[in-house]
Coordinates of C-alpha atoms and ligand atoms in Angstrom, one line a residue:
X29 CA 194.7 106.2 62.7
X30 CA 192.4 106.4 65.8
X31 CA 189.0 107.7 64.9
X32 CA 188.4 110.2 68.3
X33 CA 185.8 112.0 66.7
X34 CA 182.8 110.1 68.1
X35 CA 184.1 109.0 70.9
X36 CA 182.6 110.0 74.2
X37 CA 183.2 108.6 77.7
X38 CA 179.8 106.9 79.8
X39 CA 178.7 108.0 75.9
X40 CA 178.0 111.5 78.1
X41 CA 175.7 113.5 75.6
X42 CA 175.3 110.8 73.3
X43 CA 171.7 110.4 71.7
X44 CA 170.9 106.8 72.1
X45 CA 167.7 106.6 71.1
X46 CA 163.6 108.1 70.8
X47 CA 161.4 108.0 73.8
X48 CA 157.9 110.0 74.4
X49 CA 157.9 108.8 77.7
X50 CA 159.8 111.2 79.8
X51 CA 161.4 114.2 79.5
X52 CA 164.3 115.8 81.2
X53 CA 164.3 119.9 80.9
X54 CA 168.2 120.1 81.8
X55 CA 168.2 123.9 81.7
X56 CA 165.0 124.2 83.9
X57 CA 166.5 121.3 86.1
X58 CA 162.6 120.2 85.0
X59 CA 161.4 116.8 84.4
X60 CA 158.3 115.6 82.2
X61 CA 156.5 112.2 82.6
X62 CA 154.3 111.9 79.1
X63 CA 154.6 116.2 79.2
X64 CA 153.7 116.1 82.9
X65 CA 156.1 117.9 85.0
X66 CA 156.5 115.3 88.3
X67 CA 156.5 118.7 90.3
X68 CA 152.3 118.0 89.5
X69 CA 152.7 114.9 89.7
X70 CA 154.0 114.1 92.9
X71 CA 151.5 115.9 94.9
X72 CA 148.5 115.6 92.9
X73 CA 148.8 111.8 91.5
X74 CA 149.3 108.7 92.6
X75 CA 152.0 106.1 92.0
X76 CA 149.0 103.2 90.3
X77 CA 147.9 106.0 88.2
X78 CA 151.5 107.4 86.9
X79 CA 152.5 104.1 86.1
X80 CA 149.5 103.7 84.0
X81 CA 150.5 107.3 82.5
X82 CA 154.0 106.0 81.8
X83 CA 152.6 102.5 80.7
X84 CA 149.7 103.4 78.6
X85 CA 150.7 107.2 77.6
X86 CA 147.8 109.2 78.9
X87 CA 145.9 109.7 82.4
X88 CA 143.3 106.9 83.2
X89 CA 139.8 108.1 83.7
X90 CA 138.2 106.7 86.8
X91 CA 137.1 103.3 85.1
X92 CA 140.7 102.7 83.7
X93 CA 142.2 103.7 86.8
X94 CA 140.2 101.3 89.5
X95 CA 140.6 98.8 86.6
X96 CA 144.0 99.1 87.0
X97 CA 144.7 99.4 90.4
X98 CA 142.5 95.9 90.8
X99 CA 144.9 94.1 88.1
X100 CA 147.9 95.3 90.5
X101 CA 146.1 93.9 93.8
X102 CA 146.0 91.2 91.8
X103 CA 149.2 90.1 91.2
X104 CA 150.2 91.3 94.3
X105 CA 150.8 87.5 95.3
X106 CA 154.3 85.6 93.9
X107 CA 154.2 82.2 93.1
X108 CA 154.8 79.8 96.4
X109 CA 158.5 78.2 95.1
X110 CA 159.5 81.9 95.4
X111 CA 158.5 81.7 99.0
X112 CA 160.6 78.7 99.3
X113 CA 163.4 79.6 97.8
X114 CA 163.2 82.7 99.7
X115 CA 163.4 80.7 103.0
X116 CA 166.6 79.3 101.9
X117 CA 168.7 82.1 101.2
X118 CA 171.9 82.7 103.2
X119 CA 170.7 85.1 106.6
X120 CA 170.5 88.7 106.3
X121 CA 170.8 88.2 102.3
X122 CA 170.9 91.9 100.7
X123 CA 167.3 92.9 99.7
X124 CA 169.3 94.2 96.3
X125 CA 170.4 90.5 95.0
X126 CA 167.6 89.2 96.5
X127 CA 165.3 91.2 93.9
X128 CA 167.5 90.1 91.4
X129 CA 167.1 86.9 92.2
X130 CA 163.4 86.8 92.6
X131 CA 162.6 89.0 89.6
X132 CA 164.6 86.2 87.5
X133 CA 162.4 83.6 89.5
X134 CA 159.3 85.5 88.4
X135 CA 159.9 84.8 85.0
X136 CA 160.0 80.9 85.1
X137 CA 156.0 80.9 86.6
X138 CA 154.8 83.5 83.8
X139 CA 153.7 80.9 81.4
X140 CA 153.6 84.2 79.2
X141 CA 157.2 84.7 80.1
X142 CA 158.7 83.8 76.5
X143 CA 155.4 86.1 74.6
X144 CA 157.1 89.5 73.0
X145 CA 153.7 90.8 72.3
X146 CA 152.8 94.4 73.3
X147 CA 149.5 92.8 75.0
X148 CA 152.0 90.1 77.2
X149 CA 154.2 92.6 77.9
X150 CA 151.4 95.1 79.3
X151 CA 150.4 92.3 81.7
X152 CA 154.6 90.8 82.6
X153 CA 154.4 95.0 83.4
X154 CA 151.6 94.2 86.3
X155 CA 153.3 91.5 87.5
X156 CA 156.1 93.2 87.5
X157 CA 155.2 96.2 89.3
X158 CA 152.4 94.9 91.9
X159 CA 155.2 91.8 91.9
X160 CA 158.6 93.6 93.2
X161 CA 157.2 95.0 96.4
X162 CA 156.1 91.7 98.0
X163 CA 159.9 90.1 96.5
X164 CA 161.3 92.7 99.0
X165 CA 159.5 92.8 101.5
X166 CA 159.1 88.8 101.4
X167 CA 163.1 88.8 100.8
X168 CA 163.4 90.8 103.4
X169 CA 161.6 89.5 106.2
X170 CA 162.2 86.0 105.5
X171 CA 166.6 86.5 105.8
X172 CA 165.7 88.3 108.9
X173 CA 163.9 85.6 110.7
X174 CA 160.7 86.5 110.5
X175 CA 157.4 86.1 109.5
X176 CA 156.1 87.1 105.9
X177 CA 152.8 89.2 105.8
X178 CA 150.1 89.0 103.4
X179 CA 149.2 91.3 100.7
X180 CA 146.3 93.3 102.0
X181 CA 143.6 94.7 99.1
X182 CA 141.9 97.7 100.8
X183 CA 145.3 99.8 101.3
X184 CA 147.0 101.2 97.8
X185 CA 150.3 100.2 96.5
X186 CA 152.6 102.6 98.6
X187 CA 150.9 101.4 101.9
X188 CA 150.6 97.8 101.3
X189 CA 154.1 97.6 100.6
X190 CA 154.8 99.7 104.0
X191 CA 152.5 97.5 105.5
X192 CA 154.3 93.8 104.4
X193 CA 157.5 95.4 105.1
X194 CA 156.9 96.6 108.4
X195 CA 153.9 94.6 109.4
X196 CA 151.9 97.3 110.1
X197 CA 150.3 100.4 107.8
X198 CA 151.2 104.1 107.7
X199 CA 150.5 106.4 110.0
X200 CA 149.6 110.1 109.4
X201 CA 151.3 111.4 106.5
X202 CA 153.7 108.6 105.6
X203 CA 151.4 106.6 103.2
X204 CA 151.4 109.8 101.0
X205 CA 154.7 111.1 101.4
X206 CA 156.5 107.2 100.5
X207 CA 153.5 107.2 97.5
X208 CA 155.0 110.8 95.9
X209 CA 158.4 108.9 96.1
X210 CA 157.9 106.3 94.5
X211 CA 156.1 108.6 91.2
X212 CA 159.5 111.3 92.1
X213 CA 161.5 107.5 91.4
X214 CA 159.5 106.1 88.4
X215 CA 160.8 106.9 85.3
X216 CA 164.1 109.1 84.5
X217 CA 164.9 108.9 80.5
X218 CA 167.8 107.2 79.7
X219 CA 169.4 106.7 82.2
X220 CA 171.4 103.9 83.1
X221 CA 169.2 101.0 84.3
X222 CA 166.4 101.7 81.5
X223 CA 169.3 101.9 78.9
X224 CA 170.3 98.5 80.4
X225 CA 166.7 97.1 80.7
X226 CA 166.4 98.4 76.8
X227 CA 169.4 96.8 75.7
X228 CA 168.6 93.8 76.9
X229 CA 164.9 93.7 75.1
X230 CA 166.9 95.1 72.1
X231 CA 168.1 91.7 71.8
X232 CA 164.4 90.7 71.2
X233 CA 165.2 88.9 75.0
X234 CA 161.6 89.1 77.6
X235 CA 160.7 91.4 79.9
X236 CA 161.8 89.6 82.9
X237 CA 165.5 89.1 81.6
X238 CA 165.4 93.1 80.5
X239 CA 164.4 93.7 84.2
X240 CA 166.7 91.3 86.1
X241 CA 169.6 93.6 84.0
X242 CA 168.0 96.9 85.4
X243 CA 167.9 95.6 89.0
X244 CA 171.6 94.9 88.5
X245 CA 172.0 97.6 87.0
X246 CA 170.7 100.0 89.5
X247 CA 172.8 98.2 91.8
X248 CA 175.6 100.4 91.6
X249 CA 176.2 103.5 94.4
X250 CA 177.4 105.5 91.0
X251 CA 173.2 104.8 90.0
X252 CA 170.6 103.4 92.6
X253 CA 172.7 102.4 95.1
X254 CA 173.8 105.7 96.8
X255 CA 170.4 106.5 98.6
X256 CA 171.9 103.8 100.8
X257 CA 175.3 105.1 100.5
X258 CA 173.6 108.9 101.7
X259 CA 172.5 107.2 104.7
X260 CA 175.3 105.2 105.7
X261 CA 176.7 109.0 105.9
X262 CA 174.7 110.4 107.7
X263 CA 174.5 107.4 110.6
X264 CA 178.9 108.4 110.2
X265 CA 178.7 111.7 111.0
X266 CA 175.8 111.7 113.9
X267 CA 175.3 114.9 114.2
X268 CA 174.3 118.3 112.7
X269 CA 177.9 119.7 114.1
X270 CA 180.1 117.2 113.3
X271 CA 178.6 117.1 109.4
X272 CA 181.8 120.4 108.5
X273 CA 184.1 117.8 109.9
X274 CA 183.5 114.8 108.7
X275 CA 183.1 116.7 104.9
X276 CA 185.5 118.7 105.0
X277 CA 188.0 115.6 106.3
X278 CA 186.6 113.5 102.6
X279 CA 186.5 115.7 100.4
X280 CA 190.4 116.0 100.9
X281 CA 190.9 112.6 100.7
X282 CA 188.9 113.5 96.9
X283 CA 186.0 111.0 97.9
X284 CA 182.7 111.3 96.5
X285 CA 179.8 112.6 98.2
X286 CA 177.3 110.2 97.7
X287 CA 173.8 111.6 97.0
X288 CA 175.9 115.2 94.7
X289 CA 176.0 115.3 90.9
X290 CA 175.1 113.7 88.1
X291 CA 175.9 113.5 84.4
X292 CA 172.9 115.0 83.2
X293 CA 171.5 117.9 85.5
X294 CA 174.5 120.2 86.1
X295 CA 171.8 123.5 87.2
X296 CA 170.3 121.3 89.8
X297 CA 168.0 118.2 90.3
X298 CA 163.8 119.2 90.0
X299 CA 163.3 116.2 91.6
X300 CA 165.7 117.2 95.3
X301 CA 163.4 120.4 96.7
X302 CA 160.3 118.1 96.6
X303 CA 162.1 115.3 98.6
X304 CA 163.7 117.8 100.6
X305 CA 159.9 119.5 101.3
X306 CA 159.5 115.5 102.5
X307 CA 162.0 115.1 104.6
X308 CA 161.3 118.1 106.6
X309 CA 157.6 116.8 106.6
X310 CA 158.0 113.6 108.4
X311 CA 160.9 115.0 110.8
X312 CA 158.2 117.8 111.9
X313 CA 155.5 114.8 112.3
X314 CA 157.9 112.5 114.4
X315 CA 159.1 115.7 116.2
X316 CA 162.6 114.0 115.2
X317 CA 165.1 116.0 113.0
X318 CA 168.4 115.4 113.7
X319 CA 169.0 113.6 110.0
X320 CA 167.0 116.3 108.1
X321 CA 169.3 118.7 110.0
X322 CA 172.8 116.7 109.2
X323 CA 171.2 116.5 105.5
X324 CA 170.8 120.7 105.2
X325 CA 174.4 120.8 106.9
X326 CA 176.2 118.4 103.8
X327 CA 173.8 119.9 101.1
X328 CA 175.2 123.4 102.4
X329 CA 178.7 122.4 102.5
X330 CA 178.9 120.1 99.6
X331 CA 177.7 123.1 97.3
X332 CA 180.1 126.4 98.8
X333 CA 182.9 123.6 98.5
X334 CA 182.4 121.5 95.5
X335 CA 179.4 123.9 93.6
X336 CA 177.5 120.6 93.7
X337 CA 173.6 120.5 94.3
X338 CA 171.3 117.1 96.0
X339 CA 170.3 114.6 93.5
X340 CA 167.0 112.2 93.7
X341 CA 168.9 110.1 96.3
X342 CA 169.9 112.4 98.7
X343 CA 167.0 113.2 100.3
X344 CA 165.3 110.0 100.2
X345 CA 167.6 108.4 102.1
X346 CA 166.3 110.2 105.8
X347 CA 163.0 110.2 104.5
X348 CA 163.0 106.2 103.9
X349 CA 165.0 106.1 107.5
X350 CA 162.5 108.2 109.5
X351 CA 159.7 106.0 107.4
X352 CA 161.3 103.2 109.3
X353 CA 162.5 101.4 106.5
X354 CA 165.4 99.3 106.6
X355 CA 168.4 101.2 104.8
X356 CA 169.2 97.5 102.8
X357 CA 165.6 98.4 101.4
X358 CA 166.2 101.9 100.0
X359 CA 167.6 100.5 96.7
X360 CA 165.4 98.0 96.1
X361 CA 162.8 100.7 96.9
X362 CA 164.7 102.8 93.7
X363 CA 163.8 99.9 91.6
X364 CA 160.1 98.8 92.6
X365 CA 159.3 102.0 91.6
X366 CA 161.0 102.5 88.9
X367 CA 159.8 99.3 87.4
X368 CA 156.8 101.1 85.8
X369 CA 159.5 103.3 83.7
X370 CA 162.0 100.4 82.8
X371 CA 158.6 97.8 81.7
X372 CA 157.4 101.1 80.0
X373 CA 160.4 101.3 77.7
X374 CA 161.1 97.5 77.5
X375 CA 157.4 97.8 75.6
X376 CA 158.5 101.3 73.8
X377 CA 161.7 99.4 72.6
X378 CA 160.3 96.2 71.4
X379 CA 157.0 99.0 69.2
X380 CA 159.9 99.9 67.9
X381 CA 162.9 97.7 68.1
X382 CA 167.0 97.9 66.0
X383 CA 169.3 95.9 67.8
X384 CA 171.5 98.5 69.9
X385 CA 174.7 97.3 69.3
X386 CA 177.3 100.4 69.3
X387 CA 181.1 100.5 68.3
X388 CA 183.6 100.8 70.3
X389 CA 188.0 102.2 69.5
X390 CA 190.4 99.0 69.3
X391 CA 193.4 100.3 71.9
X392 CA 194.8 96.4 72.1
X393 CA 198.2 95.1 69.9
X394 CA 198.0 93.7 66.2
X395 CA 199.5 91.7 63.9
X396 CA 200.5 89.2 66.3
X397 CA 202.5 86.3 65.3
X398 CA 200.8 83.4 67.3
X399 CA 204.0 81.3 68.9
X400 CA 203.1 77.6 70.3
X401 CA 203.8 77.4 73.6
X402 CA 206.8 75.1 74.5
X403 CA 208.4 78.3 73.5
X404 CA 206.1 81.0 75.2
Ligands
LIG2 N1 181.4 113.9 95.1 C1 182.0 114.7 95.0 N2 183.2 114.9 93.3 C2 182.0 114.8 92.3 C3 180.9 114.2 92.6 C4 180.3 114.0 94.1 N3 179.3 113.1 94.4 N4 179.8 114.4 91.3 C5 181.4 114.7 90.7 N5 181.8 115.0 91.6 C6 183.4 115.2 90.0 C7 184.0 114.6 90.1 O1 185.0 114.1 90.6 C8 184.9 115.4 88.7 O2 185.6 116.4 88.8 P1 187.1 116.3 88.6 O3 186.5 116.7 87.4 O4 187.8 117.1 89.6 O5 187.6 114.8 88.2 C9 183.4 116.0 87.7 O6 182.5 116.5 89.9 C10 182.6 115.3 87.2 O7 182.3 114.3 87.5 P2 182.0 112.9 86.8 O8 182.8 111.5 87.2 O9 182.8 112.8 85.3 O10 180.5 113.3 86.3 P3 179.6 112.3 86.0 O11 178.7 112.9 85.1 O12 180.1 110.9 85.5 O13 179.1 112.0 87.5 C11 177.3 110.8 88.6 C12 178.0 111.3 87.7 C13 176.2 111.0 89.5 C14 178.0 109.9 88.6 C15 178.4 111.6 90.0 O14 178.1 113.4 90.5 C16 178.6 111.0 91.2 O15 179.8 109.9 91.6 N6 178.1 110.8 92.4 C17 177.7 110.3 93.4 C18 177.0 108.9 93.0 C19 175.1 109.8 93.1 O16 174.9 110.3 94.2 N7 174.6 108.8 92.0 C20 173.4 109.3 92.0 C21 173.0 109.8 91.0 S1 171.0 110.4 90.4

């Protein structure tokens, strides 16, 4: 007899471990990193400070933050061999595939790559968090036949990324809005990519392998790939007045509307309203609200027709588009932000490790007699 009592498809609702990094309160639709509500962190903190909080478990004092910021700045460069390889990649390779390859390559050039001690992993976390933005900007520019742009020490993590990718630092509120989006994306408990990073490290594999696993897991449209898919949908809809018809057709075809619904949040995702506000702010700054207006209409129709609310990936799409970011870099940006969460999970997993190895229910045939090939 099959034991179906403890089987939960997609591991829904299964407690797969303990964590002190972040907490989702589904009933209140809230999210806290190390006890601090992200609504506060998104407006009061910086990505660098939030990354420190996630990794070290407490907010830094001024000296600690300044030292951490210095470490991140010092680790912005990537090995020349990575640049050489990126020059040989197929033209217009997808940024997420380049990032996955790049993170894996970083491990090859880190002499401490295989050292799984707590201190070595904290150092590797800095190299990964600082290196990923460079990999994305470099990879995208080189595969689009653009010259690489060197990192700048006088810019923050968020500003420097925009400078390296777009060739110019952000103006007006853009740097702060982008920084806030990175804070919002930085961590989210046992989501699929963080869990895959934990599974990889639970075998005592190294941090670069774990983060490579996580990047591959984030790529899918049911996870991080949704923000790119949302922008493609907004572009296809084209005008606010066409949103209703487009959606009714898609829903009639039983299609999933990207950027809506969530495995955990059934009463709304607290990150979405913060990004909705960011989308409004940037459209007003730019004096161009087409994508924001389509997004509002899509939210209204999907809520009315399906009772579904937007998740983190919905409003990040119009925000990133108005920041001038190429659509295919949206998911890699989610990845570079989530790097702080992923590395914190790897450190936490290894500090108290037990191999993650679930069980399954066998549904195949049993007791078959082996038939020699000439008799089949
Ligand atoms: N559009 C349309 N219907 C959706 C939907 C969406 N975005 N999300 C969920 N649903 C529907 C499903 O079709 C299903 O309906 P059914 O019971 O009639 O078949 C029901 O809601 C439950 O969906 P299910 O896929 O079982 O929930 P889940 O917990 O596995 O899915 C997601 C969670 C995130 C994978 C899902 O909501 C989704 O695919 N969203 C779009 C992708 C996305 O935005 N991902 C980013 C997440 S942060």
